[in-house]
């Protein structure tokens, strides 16, 4: 049986959310990356020269950008592929969150483990990996939730605009 109504994904209201986030990314990604790295004690600044510290932070900012951009691309992919009825919208959200959790966990674990392998940190720093992964996943889910809210607001505005145009016709 076909659903009575489906959610129109990536109409004009929704795509704006994914295209107009450059400023947010430029500000938030470095803040989040540096905050998580320092908040979980992954890096001890005293162990590095100024140049190595800058390289380390650039690495973590790049890792955060890969996670953020990957999550956005996963969200766009799911929006294009999943056609769900309004009553079953929660299934698309559960699928999105599940994929975000898996992707973020894999990229964060691999990226941080690689950095720990080549860094000047001692063996005890590897104990900071699980908290860093958990915090990164939570932040990724919060950001995904914000994207979803903005996406739905754009969809609603687009639907209202189309309804007004139909009323004029």
Short mmCIF file of N, CA and C in Angstrom, two decimals:
data_model
loop_
_atom_site.label_atom_id
_atom_site.label_comp_id
_atom_site.label_asym_id
_atom_site.label_seq_id
_atom_site.Cartn_x
_atom_site.Cartn_y
_atom_site.Cartn_z
N UNK A 1 0.83 -1.17 0.00
CA UNK A 1 0.00 0.00 0.00
C UNK A 1 0.88 1.24 0.00
N UNK A 2 0.57 2.18 -0.86
CA UNK A 2 1.33 3.42 -0.94
C UNK A 2 0.93 4.37 0.19
N UNK A 3 1.90 5.11 0.72
CA UNK A 3 1.53 6.07 1.76
C UNK A 3 0.70 7.20 1.16
N UNK A 4 -0.19 7.75 2.00
CA UNK A 4 -1.06 8.83 1.55
C UNK A 4 -0.27 10.09 1.24
N UNK A 5 0.76 10.34 2.01
CA UNK A 5 1.60 11.52 1.79
C UNK A 5 3.03 11.15 2.11
N UNK A 6 3.92 11.70 1.34
CA UNK A 6 5.34 11.48 1.61
C UNK A 6 6.01 12.81 1.85
N UNK A 7 7.13 12.75 2.50
CA UNK A 7 7.89 13.96 2.76
C UNK A 7 8.73 14.26 1.53
N UNK A 8 8.53 15.43 0.96
CA UNK A 8 9.27 15.84 -0.22
C UNK A 8 10.66 16.27 0.23
N UNK A 9 11.66 15.48 -0.09
CA UNK A 9 12.99 15.77 0.39
C UNK A 9 13.73 16.69 -0.56
N UNK A 10 14.52 17.55 0.04
CA UNK A 10 15.40 18.46 -0.66
C UNK A 10 14.70 19.33 -1.70
N UNK A 11 13.51 19.82 -1.35
CA UNK A 11 12.93 20.85 -2.20
C UNK A 11 13.68 22.13 -1.90
N UNK A 12 13.28 23.22 -2.46
CA UNK A 12 14.08 24.44 -2.37
C UNK A 12 14.37 24.87 -0.93
N UNK A 13 13.44 24.65 -0.01
CA UNK A 13 13.69 25.04 1.37
C UNK A 13 14.76 24.20 2.03
N UNK A 14 14.81 22.94 1.73
CA UNK A 14 15.75 22.04 2.39
C UNK A 14 17.17 22.18 1.92
N UNK A 15 17.37 22.41 0.61
CA UNK A 15 18.74 22.47 0.12
C UNK A 15 19.47 23.70 0.62
N UNK A 16 18.75 24.75 0.95
CA UNK A 16 19.40 25.95 1.46
C UNK A 16 20.13 25.66 2.77
N UNK A 17 19.59 24.76 3.56
CA UNK A 17 20.21 24.41 4.83
C UNK A 17 21.60 23.83 4.60
N UNK A 18 21.74 23.01 3.56
CA UNK A 18 23.00 22.34 3.31
C UNK A 18 24.00 23.20 2.54
N UNK A 19 23.54 24.27 1.94
CA UNK A 19 24.44 25.11 1.14
C UNK A 19 24.91 26.35 1.87
N UNK A 20 24.15 26.82 2.83
CA UNK A 20 24.47 28.09 3.49
C UNK A 20 25.08 27.90 4.87
N UNK A 21 25.93 26.91 5.02
CA UNK A 21 26.51 26.64 6.33
C UNK A 21 28.01 26.87 6.39
N UNK A 22 28.56 27.57 5.42
CA UNK A 22 30.01 27.76 5.36
C UNK A 22 30.50 28.57 6.56
N UNK A 23 29.84 29.65 6.89
CA UNK A 23 30.26 30.48 8.01
C UNK A 23 30.17 29.71 9.32
N UNK A 24 29.09 28.95 9.47
CA UNK A 24 28.92 28.14 10.69
C UNK A 24 30.05 27.12 10.80
N UNK A 25 30.38 26.48 9.68
CA UNK A 25 31.47 25.50 9.69
C UNK A 25 32.80 26.16 10.02
N UNK A 26 33.06 27.31 9.44
CA UNK A 26 34.35 27.99 9.67
C UNK A 26 34.54 28.40 11.12
N UNK A 27 33.46 28.69 11.81
CA UNK A 27 33.55 29.10 13.21
C UNK A 27 33.46 27.88 14.14
N UNK A 28 32.48 27.03 13.90
CA UNK A 28 32.18 25.95 14.85
C UNK A 28 33.17 24.79 14.80
N UNK A 29 33.61 24.41 13.61
CA UNK A 29 34.49 23.24 13.52
C UNK A 29 35.78 23.43 14.32
N UNK A 30 36.50 24.55 14.15
CA UNK A 30 37.71 24.70 14.98
C UNK A 30 37.41 24.76 16.47
N UNK A 31 36.33 25.45 16.84
CA UNK A 31 35.99 25.54 18.27
C UNK A 31 35.65 24.18 18.86
N UNK A 32 34.86 23.41 18.13
CA UNK A 32 34.48 22.08 18.61
C UNK A 32 35.69 21.16 18.68
N UNK A 33 36.51 21.17 17.63
CA UNK A 33 37.69 20.29 17.60
C UNK A 33 38.64 20.61 18.74
N UNK A 34 38.97 21.86 18.90
CA UNK A 34 39.91 22.25 19.97
C UNK A 34 39.29 22.01 21.34
N UNK A 35 37.99 22.27 21.46
CA UNK A 35 37.31 22.04 22.73
C UNK A 35 37.31 20.58 23.14
N UNK A 36 37.00 19.70 22.19
CA UNK A 36 36.98 18.27 22.52
C UNK A 36 38.38 17.75 22.83
N UNK A 37 39.35 18.17 22.04
CA UNK A 37 40.74 17.70 22.25
C UNK A 37 41.25 18.14 23.61
N UNK A 38 41.04 19.39 23.96
CA UNK A 38 41.52 19.87 25.26
C UNK A 38 40.63 19.40 26.40
N UNK A 39 39.33 19.32 26.18
CA UNK A 39 38.41 18.90 27.22
C UNK A 39 38.57 17.45 27.63
N UNK A 40 39.01 16.61 26.71
CA UNK A 40 39.22 15.20 27.03
C UNK A 40 40.69 14.88 27.31
N UNK A 41 41.52 15.87 27.33
CA UNK A 41 42.96 15.72 27.61
C UNK A 41 43.65 14.79 26.62
N UNK A 42 43.22 14.81 25.38
CA UNK A 42 43.91 14.02 24.35
C UNK A 42 45.30 14.56 24.08
N UNK A 43 45.43 15.85 24.20
CA UNK A 43 46.71 16.48 23.90
C UNK A 43 47.19 17.24 25.13
N UNK A 44 48.45 17.11 25.41
CA UNK A 44 49.08 17.86 26.49
C UNK A 44 50.02 18.87 25.83
N UNK A 45 49.62 20.11 25.85
CA UNK A 45 50.31 21.15 25.09
C UNK A 45 51.79 21.28 25.46
N UNK A 46 52.15 20.98 26.68
CA UNK A 46 53.53 21.14 27.13
C UNK A 46 54.50 20.17 26.44
N UNK A 47 53.98 19.10 25.86
CA UNK A 47 54.83 18.09 25.23
C UNK A 47 55.25 18.46 23.80
N UNK A 48 54.75 19.56 23.28
CA UNK A 48 54.96 19.89 21.86
C UNK A 48 55.56 21.26 21.70
N UNK A 49 56.35 21.38 20.64
CA UNK A 49 56.84 22.71 20.25
C UNK A 49 55.66 23.46 19.63
N UNK A 50 55.83 24.74 19.45
CA UNK A 50 54.76 25.56 18.87
C UNK A 50 54.32 25.05 17.50
N UNK A 51 55.30 24.71 16.67
CA UNK A 51 54.98 24.22 15.32
C UNK A 51 54.22 22.89 15.37
N UNK A 52 54.71 21.95 16.19
CA UNK A 52 54.04 20.65 16.30
C UNK A 52 52.64 20.77 16.91
N UNK A 53 52.48 21.73 17.81
CA UNK A 53 51.17 21.96 18.39
C UNK A 53 50.19 22.48 17.34
N UNK A 54 50.65 23.39 16.51
CA UNK A 54 49.81 23.91 15.42
C UNK A 54 49.44 22.79 14.46
N UNK A 55 50.41 21.95 14.10
CA UNK A 55 50.14 20.82 13.20
C UNK A 55 49.12 19.87 13.84
N UNK A 56 49.26 19.62 15.13
CA UNK A 56 48.32 18.73 15.82
C UNK A 56 46.91 19.31 15.80
N UNK A 57 46.79 20.59 16.09
CA UNK A 57 45.46 21.21 16.07
C UNK A 57 44.88 21.25 14.66
N UNK A 58 45.70 21.49 13.67
CA UNK A 58 45.21 21.45 12.28
C UNK A 58 44.71 20.06 11.95
N UNK A 59 45.41 19.04 12.43
CA UNK A 59 44.97 17.66 12.21
C UNK A 59 43.59 17.43 12.82
N UNK A 60 43.39 17.86 14.06
CA UNK A 60 42.11 17.65 14.72
C UNK A 60 40.99 18.48 14.09
N UNK A 61 41.31 19.68 13.64
CA UNK A 61 40.31 20.49 12.94
C UNK A 61 39.93 19.82 11.62
N UNK A 62 40.92 19.27 10.92
CA UNK A 62 40.64 18.56 9.68
C UNK A 62 39.79 17.31 9.95
N UNK A 63 40.11 16.60 11.00
CA UNK A 63 39.32 15.42 11.38
C UNK A 63 37.87 15.83 11.69
N UNK A 64 37.70 16.93 12.41
CA UNK A 64 36.34 17.41 12.73
C UNK A 64 35.61 17.81 11.45
N UNK A 65 36.32 18.44 10.51
CA UNK A 65 35.68 18.82 9.23
C UNK A 65 35.25 17.57 8.47
N UNK A 66 36.09 16.54 8.44
CA UNK A 66 35.74 15.29 7.74
C UNK A 66 34.49 14.68 8.38
N UNK A 67 34.42 14.68 9.69
CA UNK A 67 33.25 14.13 10.37
C UNK A 67 32.01 14.96 10.06
N UNK A 68 32.12 16.27 10.17
CA UNK A 68 30.97 17.16 9.93
C UNK A 68 30.49 17.01 8.49
N UNK A 69 31.40 17.13 7.55
CA UNK A 69 31.02 17.06 6.13
C UNK A 69 30.49 15.68 5.78
N UNK A 70 31.08 14.64 6.31
CA UNK A 70 30.59 13.30 6.07
C UNK A 70 29.17 13.11 6.59
N UNK A 71 28.91 13.65 7.77
CA UNK A 71 27.56 13.55 8.33
C UNK A 71 26.55 14.32 7.49
N UNK A 72 26.93 15.47 7.00
CA UNK A 72 26.03 16.24 6.12
C UNK A 72 25.76 15.46 4.84
N UNK A 73 26.80 14.87 4.26
CA UNK A 73 26.60 14.10 3.03
C UNK A 73 25.73 12.86 3.28
N UNK A 74 25.91 12.22 4.42
CA UNK A 74 25.06 11.09 4.78
C UNK A 74 23.61 11.53 4.93
N UNK A 75 23.41 12.69 5.53
CA UNK A 75 22.05 13.20 5.71
C UNK A 75 21.41 13.50 4.36
N UNK A 76 22.14 14.12 3.46
CA UNK A 76 21.61 14.41 2.12
C UNK A 76 21.30 13.11 1.40
N UNK A 77 22.19 12.14 1.49
CA UNK A 77 21.98 10.84 0.83
C UNK A 77 20.69 10.19 1.34
N UNK A 78 20.53 10.17 2.65
CA UNK A 78 19.32 9.55 3.22
C UNK A 78 18.06 10.32 2.84
N UNK A 79 18.14 11.62 2.80
CA UNK A 79 16.97 12.42 2.42
C UNK A 79 16.56 12.12 0.98
N UNK A 80 17.54 11.88 0.13
CA UNK A 80 17.22 11.58 -1.27
C UNK A 80 16.69 10.16 -1.44
N UNK A 81 17.20 9.21 -0.66
CA UNK A 81 16.87 7.80 -0.86
C UNK A 81 15.63 7.34 -0.10
N UNK A 82 15.38 7.92 1.06
CA UNK A 82 14.26 7.45 1.87
C UNK A 82 13.00 8.23 1.55
N UNK A 83 11.98 7.52 1.19
CA UNK A 83 10.66 8.12 1.01
C UNK A 83 9.78 7.54 2.10
N UNK A 84 9.43 8.36 3.06
CA UNK A 84 8.64 7.87 4.19
C UNK A 84 7.36 8.69 4.32
N UNK A 85 6.34 8.06 4.86
CA UNK A 85 5.10 8.78 5.14
C UNK A 85 5.30 9.62 6.39
N UNK A 86 4.41 10.55 6.59
CA UNK A 86 4.51 11.41 7.78
C UNK A 86 4.42 10.58 9.06
N UNK A 87 3.62 9.53 9.04
CA UNK A 87 3.46 8.68 10.22
C UNK A 87 4.71 7.87 10.53
N UNK A 88 5.54 7.62 9.54
CA UNK A 88 6.74 6.81 9.75
C UNK A 88 8.03 7.62 9.65
N UNK A 89 7.91 8.92 9.86
CA UNK A 89 9.07 9.80 9.77
C UNK A 89 10.14 9.42 10.79
N UNK A 90 9.71 8.93 11.94
CA UNK A 90 10.66 8.55 12.98
C UNK A 90 11.65 7.48 12.49
N UNK A 91 11.22 6.65 11.55
CA UNK A 91 12.13 5.62 11.02
C UNK A 91 13.31 6.25 10.29
N UNK A 92 13.05 7.31 9.55
CA UNK A 92 14.15 7.97 8.85
C UNK A 92 15.09 8.64 9.84
N UNK A 93 14.56 9.17 10.93
CA UNK A 93 15.39 9.79 11.96
C UNK A 93 16.24 8.73 12.66
N UNK A 94 15.64 7.60 12.99
CA UNK A 94 16.40 6.51 13.61
C UNK A 94 17.50 6.00 12.69
N UNK A 95 17.19 5.88 11.41
CA UNK A 95 18.21 5.45 10.44
C UNK A 95 19.33 6.48 10.36
N UNK A 96 18.96 7.76 10.30
CA UNK A 96 19.96 8.83 10.23
C UNK A 96 20.84 8.81 11.45
N UNK A 97 20.26 8.76 12.64
CA UNK A 97 21.06 8.77 13.86
C UNK A 97 21.94 7.54 13.97
N UNK A 98 21.44 6.39 13.56
CA UNK A 98 22.24 5.17 13.60
C UNK A 98 23.46 5.29 12.70
N UNK A 99 23.25 5.78 11.50
CA UNK A 99 24.36 5.93 10.55
C UNK A 99 25.35 6.98 11.04
N UNK A 100 24.85 8.07 11.61
CA UNK A 100 25.73 9.12 12.14
C UNK A 100 26.58 8.55 13.28
N UNK A 101 25.98 7.77 14.16
CA UNK A 101 26.73 7.18 15.28
C UNK A 101 27.84 6.26 14.77
N UNK A 102 27.51 5.39 13.83
CA UNK A 102 28.51 4.45 13.31
C UNK A 102 29.62 5.19 12.58
N UNK A 103 29.26 6.09 11.67
CA UNK A 103 30.26 6.83 10.89
C UNK A 103 31.17 7.65 11.80
N UNK A 104 30.57 8.40 12.72
CA UNK A 104 31.36 9.26 13.61
C UNK A 104 32.27 8.44 14.51
N UNK A 105 31.78 7.32 15.01
CA UNK A 105 32.60 6.46 15.87
C UNK A 105 33.80 5.91 15.11
N UNK A 106 33.58 5.44 13.90
CA UNK A 106 34.68 4.87 13.10
C UNK A 106 35.72 5.93 12.76
N UNK A 107 35.28 7.07 12.26
CA UNK A 107 36.23 8.12 11.85
C UNK A 107 36.96 8.69 13.06
N UNK A 108 36.24 8.94 14.14
CA UNK A 108 36.89 9.49 15.34
C UNK A 108 37.89 8.51 15.94
N UNK A 109 37.47 7.26 16.09
CA UNK A 109 38.37 6.26 16.67
C UNK A 109 39.62 6.08 15.82
N UNK A 110 39.44 5.94 14.54
CA UNK A 110 40.59 5.77 13.64
C UNK A 110 41.49 6.99 13.61
N UNK A 111 40.88 8.16 13.52
CA UNK A 111 41.67 9.40 13.44
C UNK A 111 42.44 9.68 14.72
N UNK A 112 41.80 9.51 15.84
CA UNK A 112 42.48 9.77 17.12
C UNK A 112 43.53 8.69 17.40
N UNK A 113 43.20 7.44 17.10
CA UNK A 113 44.18 6.37 17.31
C UNK A 113 45.42 6.59 16.44
N UNK A 114 45.21 7.02 15.21
CA UNK A 114 46.34 7.33 14.33
C UNK A 114 47.18 8.46 14.90
N UNK A 115 46.51 9.50 15.39
CA UNK A 115 47.25 10.62 15.98
C UNK A 115 48.01 10.17 17.23
N UNK A 116 47.38 9.37 18.08
CA UNK A 116 48.06 8.89 19.29
C UNK A 116 49.29 8.05 18.96
N UNK A 117 49.20 7.30 17.86
CA UNK A 117 50.34 6.46 17.45
C UNK A 117 51.56 7.32 17.09
N UNK A 118 51.33 8.44 16.41
CA UNK A 118 52.44 9.28 15.96
C UNK A 118 52.75 10.45 16.90
N UNK A 119 51.99 10.61 17.96
CA UNK A 119 52.17 11.78 18.83
C UNK A 119 53.23 11.53 19.90
N UNK A 120 53.48 12.58 20.67
CA UNK A 120 54.42 12.52 21.79
C UNK A 120 53.73 12.11 23.09
N UNK A 121 52.48 11.72 23.01
CA UNK A 121 51.72 11.37 24.22
C UNK A 121 52.18 10.02 24.75
N UNK A 122 52.02 9.82 26.07
CA UNK A 122 52.38 8.54 26.66
C UNK A 122 51.23 7.54 26.52
N UNK A 123 51.44 6.33 27.02
CA UNK A 123 50.45 5.26 26.86
C UNK A 123 49.14 5.55 27.57
N UNK A 124 49.18 6.35 28.63
CA UNK A 124 47.96 6.65 29.37
C UNK A 124 46.99 7.52 28.57
N UNK A 125 47.48 8.19 27.56
CA UNK A 125 46.60 9.03 26.75
C UNK A 125 45.59 8.22 25.96
N UNK A 126 45.89 6.96 25.71
CA UNK A 126 44.92 6.13 24.99
C UNK A 126 43.66 5.90 25.81
N UNK A 127 43.75 6.11 27.12
CA UNK A 127 42.55 5.98 27.96
C UNK A 127 41.58 7.13 27.72
N UNK A 128 42.04 8.19 27.07
CA UNK A 128 41.18 9.32 26.77
C UNK A 128 40.43 9.13 25.45
N UNK A 129 40.73 8.07 24.73
CA UNK A 129 40.07 7.81 23.44
C UNK A 129 38.56 7.57 23.59
N UNK A 130 38.11 6.68 24.48
CA UNK A 130 36.65 6.46 24.59
C UNK A 130 35.85 7.72 24.95
N UNK A 131 36.29 8.51 25.94
CA UNK A 131 35.53 9.74 26.20
C UNK A 131 35.51 10.70 25.01
N UNK A 132 36.63 10.78 24.28
CA UNK A 132 36.68 11.65 23.11
C UNK A 132 35.70 11.18 22.04
N UNK A 133 35.62 9.88 21.84
CA UNK A 133 34.69 9.33 20.84
C UNK A 133 33.26 9.58 21.28
N UNK A 134 32.95 9.34 22.54
CA UNK A 134 31.58 9.53 23.04
C UNK A 134 31.16 10.99 22.91
N UNK A 135 32.03 11.90 23.31
CA UNK A 135 31.69 13.32 23.22
C UNK A 135 31.53 13.74 21.76
N UNK A 136 32.38 13.24 20.89
CA UNK A 136 32.28 13.57 19.47
C UNK A 136 30.97 13.05 18.88
N UNK A 137 30.57 11.86 19.25
CA UNK A 137 29.30 11.30 18.76
C UNK A 137 28.13 12.14 19.27
N UNK A 138 28.16 12.52 20.52
CA UNK A 138 27.07 13.34 21.08
C UNK A 138 26.99 14.68 20.36
N UNK A 139 28.14 15.32 20.15
CA UNK A 139 28.16 16.60 19.44
C UNK A 139 27.66 16.42 18.00
N UNK A 140 28.07 15.34 17.34
CA UNK A 140 27.62 15.08 15.97
C UNK A 140 26.10 14.89 15.93
N UNK A 141 25.54 14.21 16.91
CA UNK A 141 24.09 14.02 16.96
C UNK A 141 23.37 15.34 17.22
N UNK A 142 23.92 16.18 18.07
CA UNK A 142 23.32 17.49 18.31
C UNK A 142 23.34 18.35 17.05
N UNK A 143 24.46 18.33 16.35
CA UNK A 143 24.56 19.11 15.11
C UNK A 143 23.62 18.56 14.05
N UNK A 144 23.52 17.24 13.96
CA UNK A 144 22.59 16.62 13.02
C UNK A 144 21.16 17.01 13.36
N UNK A 145 20.85 17.04 14.63
CA UNK A 145 19.52 17.45 15.06
C UNK A 145 19.23 18.89 14.65
N UNK A 146 20.22 19.78 14.80
CA UNK A 146 20.04 21.17 14.37
C UNK A 146 19.82 21.26 12.86
N UNK A 147 20.60 20.50 12.10
CA UNK A 147 20.41 20.48 10.65
C UNK A 147 19.00 20.00 10.31
N UNK A 148 18.53 18.98 11.02
CA UNK A 148 17.19 18.44 10.75
C UNK A 148 16.12 19.48 11.07
N UNK A 149 16.29 20.21 12.16
CA UNK A 149 15.33 21.26 12.51
C UNK A 149 15.31 22.34 11.44
N UNK A 150 16.49 22.80 11.03
CA UNK A 150 16.55 23.83 9.99
C UNK A 150 16.00 23.31 8.67
N UNK A 151 16.28 22.06 8.38
CA UNK A 151 15.75 21.45 7.16
C UNK A 151 14.23 21.43 7.19
N UNK A 152 13.66 20.99 8.31
CA UNK A 152 12.20 20.92 8.42
C UNK A 152 11.57 22.30 8.39
N UNK A 153 12.22 23.29 9.01
CA UNK A 153 11.71 24.66 8.92
C UNK A 153 11.71 25.16 7.49
N UNK A 154 12.77 24.84 6.74
CA UNK A 154 12.82 25.21 5.32
C UNK A 154 11.74 24.51 4.52
N UNK A 155 11.51 23.25 4.83
CA UNK A 155 10.45 22.49 4.16
C UNK A 155 9.09 23.10 4.45
N UNK A 156 8.87 23.47 5.70
CA UNK A 156 7.59 24.06 6.07
C UNK A 156 7.37 25.39 5.36
N UNK A 157 8.40 26.22 5.31
CA UNK A 157 8.29 27.51 4.61
C UNK A 157 8.02 27.29 3.13
N UNK A 158 8.67 26.29 2.54
CA UNK A 158 8.46 25.99 1.13
C UNK A 158 7.04 25.50 0.89
N UNK A 159 6.52 24.68 1.79
CA UNK A 159 5.16 24.17 1.66
C UNK A 159 4.14 25.30 1.79
N UNK A 160 4.35 26.21 2.73
CA UNK A 160 3.45 27.36 2.89
C UNK A 160 3.48 28.22 1.64
N UNK A 161 4.67 28.44 1.09
CA UNK A 161 4.80 29.25 -0.12
C UNK A 161 4.06 28.60 -1.29
N UNK A 162 4.20 27.29 -1.43
CA UNK A 162 3.49 26.59 -2.51
C UNK A 162 1.98 26.64 -2.31
N UNK A 163 1.53 26.53 -1.05
CA UNK A 163 0.09 26.60 -0.78
C UNK A 163 -0.45 27.98 -1.09
N UNK A 164 0.31 29.03 -0.77
CA UNK A 164 -0.12 30.39 -1.10
C UNK A 164 -0.19 30.59 -2.61
N UNK A 165 0.76 30.03 -3.34
CA UNK A 165 0.74 30.14 -4.79
C UNK A 165 -0.46 29.40 -5.38
N UNK A 166 -0.82 28.26 -4.81
CA UNK A 166 -1.99 27.53 -5.28
C UNK A 166 -3.28 28.30 -4.97
N UNK A 167 -3.31 28.97 -3.84
CA UNK A 167 -4.50 29.77 -3.50
C UNK A 167 -4.67 30.95 -4.44
N UNK A 168 -3.56 31.50 -4.93
CA UNK A 168 -3.63 32.62 -5.86
C UNK A 168 -4.09 32.17 -7.24
N UNK A 169 -3.82 30.93 -7.58
CA UNK A 169 -4.15 30.45 -8.92
C UNK A 169 -5.61 30.16 -9.11
#
